[in-house]
Short mmCIF file of C-alpha atoms in Angstrom, two decimals:
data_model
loop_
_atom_site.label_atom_id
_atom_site.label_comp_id
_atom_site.label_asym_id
_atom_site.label_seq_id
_atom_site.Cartn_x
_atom_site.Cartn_y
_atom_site.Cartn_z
CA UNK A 114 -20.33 15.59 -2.31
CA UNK A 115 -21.27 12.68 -4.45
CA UNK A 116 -23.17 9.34 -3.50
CA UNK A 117 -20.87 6.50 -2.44
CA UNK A 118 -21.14 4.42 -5.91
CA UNK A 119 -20.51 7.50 -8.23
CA UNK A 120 -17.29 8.28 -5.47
CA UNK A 121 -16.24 4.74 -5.33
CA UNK A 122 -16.44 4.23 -9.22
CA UNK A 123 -13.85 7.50 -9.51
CA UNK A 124 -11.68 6.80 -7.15
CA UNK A 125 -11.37 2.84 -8.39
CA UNK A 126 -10.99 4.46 -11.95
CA UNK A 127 -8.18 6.92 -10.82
CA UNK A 128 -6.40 4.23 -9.09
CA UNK A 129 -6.26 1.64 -11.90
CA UNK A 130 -4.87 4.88 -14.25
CA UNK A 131 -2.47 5.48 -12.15
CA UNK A 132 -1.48 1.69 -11.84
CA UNK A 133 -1.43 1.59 -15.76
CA UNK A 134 -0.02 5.04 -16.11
CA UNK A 135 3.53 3.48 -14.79
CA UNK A 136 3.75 1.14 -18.03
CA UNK A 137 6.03 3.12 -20.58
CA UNK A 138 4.52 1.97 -23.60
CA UNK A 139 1.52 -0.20 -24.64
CA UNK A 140 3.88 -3.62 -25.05
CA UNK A 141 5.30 -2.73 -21.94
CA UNK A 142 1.28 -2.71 -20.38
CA UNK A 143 0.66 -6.76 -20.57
CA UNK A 144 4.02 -8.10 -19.00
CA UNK A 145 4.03 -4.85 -15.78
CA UNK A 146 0.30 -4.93 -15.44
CA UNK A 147 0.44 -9.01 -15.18
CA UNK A 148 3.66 -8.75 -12.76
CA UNK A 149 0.90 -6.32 -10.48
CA UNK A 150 -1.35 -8.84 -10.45
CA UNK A 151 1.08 -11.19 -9.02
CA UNK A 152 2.12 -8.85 -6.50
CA UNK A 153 -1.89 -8.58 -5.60
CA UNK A 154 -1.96 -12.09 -5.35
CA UNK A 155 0.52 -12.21 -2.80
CA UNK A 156 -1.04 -9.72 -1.14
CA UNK A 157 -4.58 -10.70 -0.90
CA UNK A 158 -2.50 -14.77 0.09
CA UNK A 159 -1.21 -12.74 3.01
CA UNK A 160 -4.56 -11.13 3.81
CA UNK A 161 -5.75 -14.54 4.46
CA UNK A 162 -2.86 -15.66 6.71
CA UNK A 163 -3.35 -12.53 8.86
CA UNK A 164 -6.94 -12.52 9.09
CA UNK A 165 -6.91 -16.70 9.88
CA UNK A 166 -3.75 -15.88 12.37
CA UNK A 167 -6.53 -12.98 14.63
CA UNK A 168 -9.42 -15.84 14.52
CA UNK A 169 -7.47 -18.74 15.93
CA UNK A 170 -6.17 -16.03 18.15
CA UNK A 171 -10.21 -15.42 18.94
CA UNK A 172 -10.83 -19.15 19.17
CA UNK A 173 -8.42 -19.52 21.47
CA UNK A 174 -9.56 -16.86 24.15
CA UNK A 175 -12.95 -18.19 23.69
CA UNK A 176 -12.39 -21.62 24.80
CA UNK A 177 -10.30 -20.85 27.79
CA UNK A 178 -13.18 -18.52 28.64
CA UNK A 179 -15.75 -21.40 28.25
CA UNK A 180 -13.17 -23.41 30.55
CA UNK A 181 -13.80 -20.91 32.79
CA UNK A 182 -17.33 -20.95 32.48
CA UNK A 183 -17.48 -24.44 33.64
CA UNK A 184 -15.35 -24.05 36.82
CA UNK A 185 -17.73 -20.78 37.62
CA UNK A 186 -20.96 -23.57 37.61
CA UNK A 187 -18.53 -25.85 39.31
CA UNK A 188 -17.65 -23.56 42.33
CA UNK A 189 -21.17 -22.28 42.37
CA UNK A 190 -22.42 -25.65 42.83
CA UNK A 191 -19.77 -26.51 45.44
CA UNK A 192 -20.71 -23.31 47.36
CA UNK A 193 -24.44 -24.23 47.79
CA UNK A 194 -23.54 -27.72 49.05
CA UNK A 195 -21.42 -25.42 51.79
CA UNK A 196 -24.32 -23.31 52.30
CA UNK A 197 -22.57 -20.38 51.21
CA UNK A 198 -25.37 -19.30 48.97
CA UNK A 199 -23.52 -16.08 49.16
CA UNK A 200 -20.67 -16.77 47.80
CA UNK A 201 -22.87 -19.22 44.79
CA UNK A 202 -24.23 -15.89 43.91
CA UNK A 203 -20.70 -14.13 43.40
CA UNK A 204 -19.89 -16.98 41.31
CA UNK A 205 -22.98 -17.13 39.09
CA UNK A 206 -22.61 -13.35 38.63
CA UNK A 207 -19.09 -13.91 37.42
CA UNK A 208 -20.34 -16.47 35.16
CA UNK A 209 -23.04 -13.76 33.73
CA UNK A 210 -20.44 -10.86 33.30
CA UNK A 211 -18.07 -14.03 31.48
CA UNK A 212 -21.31 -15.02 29.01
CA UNK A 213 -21.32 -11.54 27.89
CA UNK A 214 -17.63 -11.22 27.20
CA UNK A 215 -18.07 -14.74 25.27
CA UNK A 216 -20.93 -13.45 23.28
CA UNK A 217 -19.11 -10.56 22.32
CA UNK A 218 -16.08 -12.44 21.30
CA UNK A 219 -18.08 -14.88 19.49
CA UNK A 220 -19.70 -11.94 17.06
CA UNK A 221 -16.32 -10.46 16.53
CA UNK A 222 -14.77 -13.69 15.74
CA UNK A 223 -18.29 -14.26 13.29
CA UNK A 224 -17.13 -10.80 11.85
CA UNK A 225 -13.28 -12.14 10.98
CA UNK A 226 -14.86 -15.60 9.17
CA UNK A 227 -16.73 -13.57 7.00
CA UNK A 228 -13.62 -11.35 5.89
CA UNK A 229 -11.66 -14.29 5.66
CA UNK A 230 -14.16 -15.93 3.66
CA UNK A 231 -14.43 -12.52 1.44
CA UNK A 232 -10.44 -12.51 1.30
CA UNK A 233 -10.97 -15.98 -0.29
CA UNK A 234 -13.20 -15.75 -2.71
CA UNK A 235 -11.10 -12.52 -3.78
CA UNK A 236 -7.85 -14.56 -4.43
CA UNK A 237 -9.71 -17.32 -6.20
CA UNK A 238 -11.45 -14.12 -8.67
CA UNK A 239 -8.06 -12.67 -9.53
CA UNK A 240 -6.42 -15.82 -9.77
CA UNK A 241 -8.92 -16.52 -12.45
CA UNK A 242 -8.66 -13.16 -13.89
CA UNK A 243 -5.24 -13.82 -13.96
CA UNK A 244 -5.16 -16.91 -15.71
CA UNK A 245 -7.23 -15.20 -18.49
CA UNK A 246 -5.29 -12.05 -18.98
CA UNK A 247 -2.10 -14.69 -19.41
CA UNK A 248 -3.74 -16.78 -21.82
CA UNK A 249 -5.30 -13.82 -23.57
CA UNK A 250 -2.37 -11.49 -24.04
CA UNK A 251 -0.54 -13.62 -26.47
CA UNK A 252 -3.52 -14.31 -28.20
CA UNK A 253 -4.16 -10.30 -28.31
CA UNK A 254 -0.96 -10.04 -29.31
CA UNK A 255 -0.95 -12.16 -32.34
CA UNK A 256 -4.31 -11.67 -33.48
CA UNK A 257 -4.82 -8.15 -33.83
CA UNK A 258 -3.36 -5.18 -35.55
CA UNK A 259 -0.97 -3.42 -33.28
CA UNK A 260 -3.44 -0.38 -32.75
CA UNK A 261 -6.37 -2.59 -31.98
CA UNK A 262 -4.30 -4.83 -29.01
CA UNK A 263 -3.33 -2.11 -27.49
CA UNK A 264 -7.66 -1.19 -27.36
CA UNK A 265 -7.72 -4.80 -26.02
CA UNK A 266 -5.04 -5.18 -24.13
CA UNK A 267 -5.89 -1.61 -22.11
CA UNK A 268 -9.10 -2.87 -21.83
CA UNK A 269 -8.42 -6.79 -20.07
CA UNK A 270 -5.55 -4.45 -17.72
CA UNK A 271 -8.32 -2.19 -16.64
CA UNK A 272 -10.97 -4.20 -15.85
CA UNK A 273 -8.51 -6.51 -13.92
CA UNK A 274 -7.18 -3.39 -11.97
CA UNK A 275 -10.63 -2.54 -10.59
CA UNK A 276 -10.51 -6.40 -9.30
CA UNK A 277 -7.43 -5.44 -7.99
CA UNK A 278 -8.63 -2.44 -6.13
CA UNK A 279 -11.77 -3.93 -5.04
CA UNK A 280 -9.08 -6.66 -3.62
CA UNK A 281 -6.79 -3.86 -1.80
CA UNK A 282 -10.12 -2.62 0.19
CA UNK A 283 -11.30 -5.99 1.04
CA UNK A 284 -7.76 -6.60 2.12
CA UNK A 285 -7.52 -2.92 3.87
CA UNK A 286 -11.08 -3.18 5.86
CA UNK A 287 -9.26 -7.14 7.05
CA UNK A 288 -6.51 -5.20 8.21
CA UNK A 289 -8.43 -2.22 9.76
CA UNK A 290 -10.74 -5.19 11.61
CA UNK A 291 -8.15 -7.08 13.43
CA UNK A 292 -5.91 -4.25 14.76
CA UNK A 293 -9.35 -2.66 15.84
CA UNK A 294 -9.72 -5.97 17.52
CA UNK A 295 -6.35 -6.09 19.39
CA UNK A 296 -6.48 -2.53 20.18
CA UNK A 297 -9.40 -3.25 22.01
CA UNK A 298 -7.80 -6.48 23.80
CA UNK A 299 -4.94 -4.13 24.66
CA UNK A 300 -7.14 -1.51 26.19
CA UNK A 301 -9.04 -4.14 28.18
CA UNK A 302 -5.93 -5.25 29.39
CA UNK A 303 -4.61 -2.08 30.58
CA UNK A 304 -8.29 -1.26 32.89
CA UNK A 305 -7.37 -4.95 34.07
CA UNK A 306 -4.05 -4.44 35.22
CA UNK A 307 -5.14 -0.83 36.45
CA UNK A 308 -7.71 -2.59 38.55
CA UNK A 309 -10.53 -0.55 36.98
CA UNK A 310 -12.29 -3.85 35.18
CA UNK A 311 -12.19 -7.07 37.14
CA UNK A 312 -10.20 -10.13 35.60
CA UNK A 313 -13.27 -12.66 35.64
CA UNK A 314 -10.28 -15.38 33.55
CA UNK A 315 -7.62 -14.50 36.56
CA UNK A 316 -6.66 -17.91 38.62
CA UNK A 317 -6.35 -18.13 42.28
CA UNK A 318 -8.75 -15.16 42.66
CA UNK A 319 -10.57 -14.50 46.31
CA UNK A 320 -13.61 -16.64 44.90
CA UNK A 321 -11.04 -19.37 45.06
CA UNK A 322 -9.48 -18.59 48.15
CA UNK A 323 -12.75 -18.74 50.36
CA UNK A 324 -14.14 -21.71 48.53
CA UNK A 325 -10.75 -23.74 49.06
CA UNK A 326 -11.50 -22.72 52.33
CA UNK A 327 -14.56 -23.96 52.38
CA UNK A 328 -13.97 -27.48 50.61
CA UNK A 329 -10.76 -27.64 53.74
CA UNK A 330 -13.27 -26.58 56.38
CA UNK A 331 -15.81 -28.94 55.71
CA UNK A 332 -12.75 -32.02 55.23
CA UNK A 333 -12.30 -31.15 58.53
CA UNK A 334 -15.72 -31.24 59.77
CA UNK A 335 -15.76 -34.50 57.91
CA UNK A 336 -12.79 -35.95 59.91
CA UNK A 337 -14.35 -34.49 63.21
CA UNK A 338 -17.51 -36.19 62.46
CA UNK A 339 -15.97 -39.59 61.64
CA UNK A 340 -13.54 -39.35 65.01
CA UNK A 341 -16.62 -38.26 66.99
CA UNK A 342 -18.52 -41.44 65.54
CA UNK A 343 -15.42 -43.79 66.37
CA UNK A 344 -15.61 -42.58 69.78
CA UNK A 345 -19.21 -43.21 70.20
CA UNK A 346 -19.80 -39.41 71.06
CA UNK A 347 -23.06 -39.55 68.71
CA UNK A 348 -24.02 -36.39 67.93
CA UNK A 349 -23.39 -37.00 64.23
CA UNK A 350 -24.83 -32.89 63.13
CA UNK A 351 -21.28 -31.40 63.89
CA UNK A 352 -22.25 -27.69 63.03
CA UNK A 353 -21.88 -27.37 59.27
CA UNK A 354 -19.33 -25.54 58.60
CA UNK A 355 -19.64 -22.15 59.60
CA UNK A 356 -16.47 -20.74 57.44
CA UNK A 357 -16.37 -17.29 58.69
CA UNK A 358 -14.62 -14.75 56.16
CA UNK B 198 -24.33 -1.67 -18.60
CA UNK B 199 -21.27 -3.65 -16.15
CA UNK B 200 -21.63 -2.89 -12.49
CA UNK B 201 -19.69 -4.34 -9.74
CA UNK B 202 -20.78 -5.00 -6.33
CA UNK B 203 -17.01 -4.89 -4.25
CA UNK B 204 -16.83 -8.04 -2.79
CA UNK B 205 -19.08 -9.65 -4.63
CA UNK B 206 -18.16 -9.59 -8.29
CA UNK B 207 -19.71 -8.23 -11.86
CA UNK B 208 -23.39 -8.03 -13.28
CA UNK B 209 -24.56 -7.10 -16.27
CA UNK B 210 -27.69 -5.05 -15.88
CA UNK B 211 -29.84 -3.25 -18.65
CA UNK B 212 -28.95 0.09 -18.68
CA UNK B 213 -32.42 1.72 -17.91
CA UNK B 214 -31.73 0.45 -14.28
CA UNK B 215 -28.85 3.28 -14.59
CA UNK B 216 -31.71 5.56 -12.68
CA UNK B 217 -32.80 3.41 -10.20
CA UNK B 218 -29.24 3.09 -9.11
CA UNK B 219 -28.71 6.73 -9.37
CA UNK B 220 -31.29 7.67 -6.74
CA UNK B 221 -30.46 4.77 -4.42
CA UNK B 222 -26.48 6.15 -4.62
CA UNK B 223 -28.57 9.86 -3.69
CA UNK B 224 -30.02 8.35 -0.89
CA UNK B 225 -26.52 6.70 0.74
CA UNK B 226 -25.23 10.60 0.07
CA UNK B 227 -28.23 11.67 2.25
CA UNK B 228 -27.42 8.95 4.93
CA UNK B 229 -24.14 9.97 5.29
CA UNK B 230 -24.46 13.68 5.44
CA UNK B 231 -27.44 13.05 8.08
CA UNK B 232 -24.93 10.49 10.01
CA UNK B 233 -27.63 7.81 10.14
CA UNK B 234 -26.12 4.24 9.84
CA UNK B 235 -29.12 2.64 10.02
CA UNK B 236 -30.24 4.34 6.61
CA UNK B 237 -27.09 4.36 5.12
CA UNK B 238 -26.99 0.35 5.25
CA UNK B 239 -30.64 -0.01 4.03
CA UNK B 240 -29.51 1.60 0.60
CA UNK B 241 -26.62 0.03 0.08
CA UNK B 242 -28.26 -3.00 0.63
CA UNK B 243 -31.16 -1.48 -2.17
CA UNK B 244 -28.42 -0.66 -4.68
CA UNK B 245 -26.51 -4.84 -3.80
CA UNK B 246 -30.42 -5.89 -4.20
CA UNK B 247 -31.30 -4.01 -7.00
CA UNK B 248 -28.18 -5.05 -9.01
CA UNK B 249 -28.09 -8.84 -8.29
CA UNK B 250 -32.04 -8.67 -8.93
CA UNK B 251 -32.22 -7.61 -12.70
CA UNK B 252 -29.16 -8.57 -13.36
CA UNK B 253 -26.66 -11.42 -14.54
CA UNK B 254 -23.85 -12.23 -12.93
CA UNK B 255 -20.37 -12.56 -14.79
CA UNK B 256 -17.77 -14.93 -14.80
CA UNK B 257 -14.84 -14.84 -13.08
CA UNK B 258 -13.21 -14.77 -16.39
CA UNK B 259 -14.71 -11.71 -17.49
CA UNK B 260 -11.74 -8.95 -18.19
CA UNK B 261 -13.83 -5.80 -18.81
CA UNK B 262 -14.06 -3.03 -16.42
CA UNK B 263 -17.52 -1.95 -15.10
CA UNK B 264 -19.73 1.26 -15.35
CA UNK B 265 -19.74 1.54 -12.08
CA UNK B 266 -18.74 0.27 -8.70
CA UNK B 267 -20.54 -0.27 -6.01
CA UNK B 268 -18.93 -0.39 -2.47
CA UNK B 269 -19.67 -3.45 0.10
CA UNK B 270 -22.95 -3.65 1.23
CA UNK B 271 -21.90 -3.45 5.21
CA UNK B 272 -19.88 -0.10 5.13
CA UNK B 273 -20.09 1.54 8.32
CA UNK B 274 -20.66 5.15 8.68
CA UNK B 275 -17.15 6.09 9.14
CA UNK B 276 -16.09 3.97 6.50
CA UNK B 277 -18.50 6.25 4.28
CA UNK B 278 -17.39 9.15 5.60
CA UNK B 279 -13.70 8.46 4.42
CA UNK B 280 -14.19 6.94 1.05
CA UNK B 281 -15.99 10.89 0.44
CA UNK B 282 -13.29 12.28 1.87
CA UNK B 283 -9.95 10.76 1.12
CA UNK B 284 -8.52 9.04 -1.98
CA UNK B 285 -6.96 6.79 0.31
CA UNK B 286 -9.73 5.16 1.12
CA UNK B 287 -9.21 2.57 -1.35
CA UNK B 288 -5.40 1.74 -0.85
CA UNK B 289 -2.91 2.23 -3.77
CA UNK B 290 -2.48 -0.63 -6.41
CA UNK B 291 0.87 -2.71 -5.93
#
């Protein structure tokens, strides 16, 4: 075993040799190494696209679940003015089981800004790299001795490579994050629709059966009360609504 | 000497802090081997401090490889674990 810099330094090494290995002859180096770097500028552009494409995705889910959040206080609220204060407490621990499924969303969706803001910063490094190398090689090319370009030009293609390769991984571990991300979505789909976790996001649930029920009984009770008032029967405390389950 | 931080760019650091760096990387082998994440963070985050502290950062302009490379500073454990096992751990180069 090695440590991880003196592991990570061979492996980048062995991967930009290989890259340059492919060039048939030193001329041949500048024009394929630069048409790589290209090709890892696409790359890294479509990073980006994926990695903003899982956190809208995240954004999304979150604010539906705030939604959510609100109608949870909402129906609490309405249950206490029913006097269901059991049925306030269902809701309110619905709303606590929600603010922890938030928070966790929240960090994860933390977690994909700072990739994509990695991804970012990535491109604009090898663009610049990339600007250089261009604007070098000819210069390289007509200033030095044959022998001593190629030195150069092996040089500039090497130490962009290792950009490029420290690109691919921030690019890879981007990747790696967001199917992690819907794998785990998928999973906590599947316990949902297996009935094992409870939907706390599902509409028309029982929580909004009885309370409907509630809000109808007590319209009633209302209309009973005014009736009884019109017809001077007086006793105004018609039993508060007693919804039995 | 030229060492890179991944993610983070190139530094140019004098080359007696070659030792430093070399017992910080020991310690991330140690981490890993005893599967502590906790540790395995704290040097990482030792050898990112200890680079960007003594040394001067490059610009983005700069073409010349580095001495050595440095992986991100928030590699988990398993992400450790494969970069000493597998080549692949860094993906191929287009």
């Amino acid at each position: 075993m090695a440590g991880l810099m003196a592991r990570t330094s061979a492996i980048t090494q062995a991967k930009v040799s290989k890259l340059l290995d492919r060039a048939e002859n030193p001329e041949e180096t500048l024009d394929y190494s630069y048409e790589q770097q290209l090709m890892q500028l696409q790359n890294v552009k479509r990073g980006i696209t994926d990695v903003t494409t899982a956190k809208k995705r995240l954004e999304l889910e979150d604010s539906s679940l705030q939604q959510q959040l609100g109608k949870l206080d909402e129906q609490a609220k309405q249950a206490l003015q029913a006097g269901r204060e059991d049925l306030a407490r269902e809701a309110l621990t619905r709303k606590a089981a929600l603010q922890a499924q938030i928070a966790s969303l929240e960090e994860q969706e933390q977690q994909l800004a700072a990739q994509e803001q990695k991804l970012i910063e990535g491109e604009q490094t090898l663009q610049a790299k990339v600007e250089t190398f261009r604007s070098q090689k000819e210069v390289i090319k007509a200033q030095y001795s044959a022998a001593e370009a190629q030195v150069k030009i092996g040089e500039a293609a090497t130490g962009i490579g290792e950009h490029m390769a420290d690109t691919g991984l921030a690019i890879q571990r981007a990747k790696d994050k967001t199917e992690q991300m819907q794998a785990r979505a998928a999973a906590v789909d599947e316990l949902t629709t297996s009935g094992a976790l409870e939907d706390y996001t599902a509409q028309g649930d029982d929580l909004d059966r009885q309370l409907a029920q509630i809000s109808q009984g007590s319209q009633v009770d209302d209309e009973l009360a005014k009736l009884k008032a019109q017809l001077g029967q007086g006793n105004q405390s018609a039993s508060s609504g007693d919804a039995s389950q | 000497m030229i060492v890179r931080l991944m993610g983070e760019g190139q530094w140019r650091v004098d080359d007696t802090l070659a030792t430093r760096l070399e017992e910080l990387d020991a310690e991330t082998e140690r981490a890993v081997e005893a599967g502590d994440e906790a540790t395995l963070r704290a040097a990482l985050q030792a050898l990112h401090d200890a680079v960007r502290a003594s040394g001067q950062k490059l610009d983005h302009t700069h073409l010349q490889p580095s001495d050595a490379v440095v992986p991100p500073s928030d590699l988990t454990l398993d992400e450790a674990r494969r970069l000493l096992e597998s080549d692949d751990s860094i993906p191929e180069l287009p």
